[in-house]
PDB file of C-alpha atoms in Angstrom:
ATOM      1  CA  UNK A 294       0.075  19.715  35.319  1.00 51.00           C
ATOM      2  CA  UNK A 295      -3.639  18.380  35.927  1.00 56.00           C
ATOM      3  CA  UNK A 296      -4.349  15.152  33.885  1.00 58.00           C
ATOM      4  CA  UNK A 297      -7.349  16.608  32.275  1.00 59.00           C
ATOM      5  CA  UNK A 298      -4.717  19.551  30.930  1.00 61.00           C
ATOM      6  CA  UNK A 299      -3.055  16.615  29.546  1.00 59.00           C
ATOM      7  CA  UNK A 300      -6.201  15.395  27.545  1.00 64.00           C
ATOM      8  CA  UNK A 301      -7.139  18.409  26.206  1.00 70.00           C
ATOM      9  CA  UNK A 302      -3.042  18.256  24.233  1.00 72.00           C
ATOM     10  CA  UNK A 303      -3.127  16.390  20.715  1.00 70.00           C
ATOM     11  CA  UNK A 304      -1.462  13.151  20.960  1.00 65.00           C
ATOM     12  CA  UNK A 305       1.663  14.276  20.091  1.00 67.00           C
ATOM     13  CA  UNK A 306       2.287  16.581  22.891  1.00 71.00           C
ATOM     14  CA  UNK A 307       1.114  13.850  25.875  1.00 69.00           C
ATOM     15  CA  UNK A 308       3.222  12.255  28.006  1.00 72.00           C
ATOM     16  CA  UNK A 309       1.011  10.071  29.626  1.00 81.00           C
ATOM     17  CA  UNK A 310       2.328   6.746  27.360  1.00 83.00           C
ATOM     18  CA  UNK A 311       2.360   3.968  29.899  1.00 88.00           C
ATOM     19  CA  UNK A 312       4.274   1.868  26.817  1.00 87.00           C
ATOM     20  CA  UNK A 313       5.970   1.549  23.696  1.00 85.00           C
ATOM     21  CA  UNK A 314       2.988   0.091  22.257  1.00 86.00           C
ATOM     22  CA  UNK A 315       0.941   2.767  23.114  1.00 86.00           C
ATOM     23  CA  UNK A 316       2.878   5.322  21.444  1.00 85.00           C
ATOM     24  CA  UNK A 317       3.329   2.934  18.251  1.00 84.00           C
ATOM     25  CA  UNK A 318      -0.587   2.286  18.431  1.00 86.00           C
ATOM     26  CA  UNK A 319      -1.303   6.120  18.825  1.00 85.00           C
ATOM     27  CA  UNK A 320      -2.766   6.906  15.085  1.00 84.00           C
ATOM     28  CA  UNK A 321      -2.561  10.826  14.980  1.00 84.00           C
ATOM     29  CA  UNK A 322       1.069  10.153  16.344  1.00 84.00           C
ATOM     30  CA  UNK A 323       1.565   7.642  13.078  1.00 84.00           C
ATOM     31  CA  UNK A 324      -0.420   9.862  10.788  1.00 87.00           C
ATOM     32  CA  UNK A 325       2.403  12.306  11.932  1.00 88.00           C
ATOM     33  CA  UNK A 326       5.197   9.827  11.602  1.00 87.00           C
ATOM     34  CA  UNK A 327       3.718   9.290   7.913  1.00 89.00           C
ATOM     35  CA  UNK A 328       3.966  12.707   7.035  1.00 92.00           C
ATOM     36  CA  UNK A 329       7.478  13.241   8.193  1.00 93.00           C
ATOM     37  CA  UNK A 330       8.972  10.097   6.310  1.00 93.00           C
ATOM     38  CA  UNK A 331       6.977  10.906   3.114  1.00 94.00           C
ATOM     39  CA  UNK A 332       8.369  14.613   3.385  1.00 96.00           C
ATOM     40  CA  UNK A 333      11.795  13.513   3.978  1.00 96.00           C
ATOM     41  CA  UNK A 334      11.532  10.487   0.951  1.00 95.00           C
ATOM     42  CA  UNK A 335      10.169  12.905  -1.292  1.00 96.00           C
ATOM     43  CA  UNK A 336      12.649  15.528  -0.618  1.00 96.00           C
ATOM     44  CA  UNK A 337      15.679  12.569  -1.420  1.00 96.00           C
ATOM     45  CA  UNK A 338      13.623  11.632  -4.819  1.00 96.00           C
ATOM     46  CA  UNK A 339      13.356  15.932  -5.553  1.00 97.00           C
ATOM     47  CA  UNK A 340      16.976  16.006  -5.374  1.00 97.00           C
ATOM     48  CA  UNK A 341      17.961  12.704  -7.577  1.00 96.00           C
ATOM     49  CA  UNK A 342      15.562  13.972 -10.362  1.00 96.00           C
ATOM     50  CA  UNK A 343      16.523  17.369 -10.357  1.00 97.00           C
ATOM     51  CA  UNK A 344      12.223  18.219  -9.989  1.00 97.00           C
ATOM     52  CA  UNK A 345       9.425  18.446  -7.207  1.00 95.00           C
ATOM     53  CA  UNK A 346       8.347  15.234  -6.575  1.00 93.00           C
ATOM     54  CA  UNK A 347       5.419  14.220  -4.335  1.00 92.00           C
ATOM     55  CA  UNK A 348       6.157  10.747  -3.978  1.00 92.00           C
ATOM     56  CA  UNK A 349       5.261   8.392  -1.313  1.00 94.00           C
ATOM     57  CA  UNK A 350       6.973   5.776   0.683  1.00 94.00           C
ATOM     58  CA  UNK A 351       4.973   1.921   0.103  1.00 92.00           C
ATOM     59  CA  UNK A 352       3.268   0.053   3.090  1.00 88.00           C
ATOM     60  CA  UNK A 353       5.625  -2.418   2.161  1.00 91.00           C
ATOM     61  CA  UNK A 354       8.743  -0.133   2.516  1.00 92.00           C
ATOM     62  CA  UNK A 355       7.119   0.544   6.018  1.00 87.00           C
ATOM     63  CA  UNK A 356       6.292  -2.746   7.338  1.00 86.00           C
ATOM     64  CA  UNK A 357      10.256  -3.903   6.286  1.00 92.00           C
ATOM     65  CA  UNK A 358      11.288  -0.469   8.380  1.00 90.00           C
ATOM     66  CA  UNK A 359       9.129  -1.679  11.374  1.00 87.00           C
ATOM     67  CA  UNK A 360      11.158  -4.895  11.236  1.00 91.00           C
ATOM     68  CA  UNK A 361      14.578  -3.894  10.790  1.00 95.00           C
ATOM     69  CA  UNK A 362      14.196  -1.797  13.619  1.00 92.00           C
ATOM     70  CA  UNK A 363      12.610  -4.726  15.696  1.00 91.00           C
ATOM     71  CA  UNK A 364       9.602  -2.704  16.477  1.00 86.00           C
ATOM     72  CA  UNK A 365       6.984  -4.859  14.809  1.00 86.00           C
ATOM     73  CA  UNK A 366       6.368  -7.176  17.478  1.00 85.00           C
ATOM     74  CA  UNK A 367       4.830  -4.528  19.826  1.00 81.00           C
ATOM     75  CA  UNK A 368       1.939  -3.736  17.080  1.00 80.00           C
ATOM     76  CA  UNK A 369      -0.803  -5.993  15.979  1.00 76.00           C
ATOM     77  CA  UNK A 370      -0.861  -8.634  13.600  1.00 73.00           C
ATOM     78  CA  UNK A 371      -2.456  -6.390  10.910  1.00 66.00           C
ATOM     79  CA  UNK A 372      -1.779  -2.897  10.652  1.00 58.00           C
ATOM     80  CA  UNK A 373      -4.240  -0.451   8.732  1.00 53.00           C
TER      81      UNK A 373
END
């Protein structure tokens, strides 16, 4: 595959990451990342309450994940 092919792929679909950061750094990959964990936390909440729920995991839930999992010293000091 030609590296401008590559380009023209959203984020997601690359494989041109020359690092962990870059992937963790990659925002349409973390908008993604949001989207999956809010699904999957709202989906848990749905079926506790017995309803639909839309809810939303914190930043602060987040940040704590990043931690645990030892992946917070590859980002910046401040994440938006």
């Amino acid at each position: 595959m030609d590296e401008s092919d590559n380009r023209k792929k959203p984020s997601f679909l690359r494989n041109d990451y020359k690092c962990l950061r870059e992937i963790l750094l990659d925002h349409e990959l973390a908008a993604l990342g949001d989207a999956y964990v809010n699904f999957a936390y709202s989906l848990a909440i749905s079926a506790k309450r017995g309803q639909p729920s839309g809810a939303k995991v914190s930043d602060h839930i987040l940040a704590e994940a990043l931690k645990k999992a030892c992946l917070r010293e590859h980002m910046p000091k401040r994440v938006s």
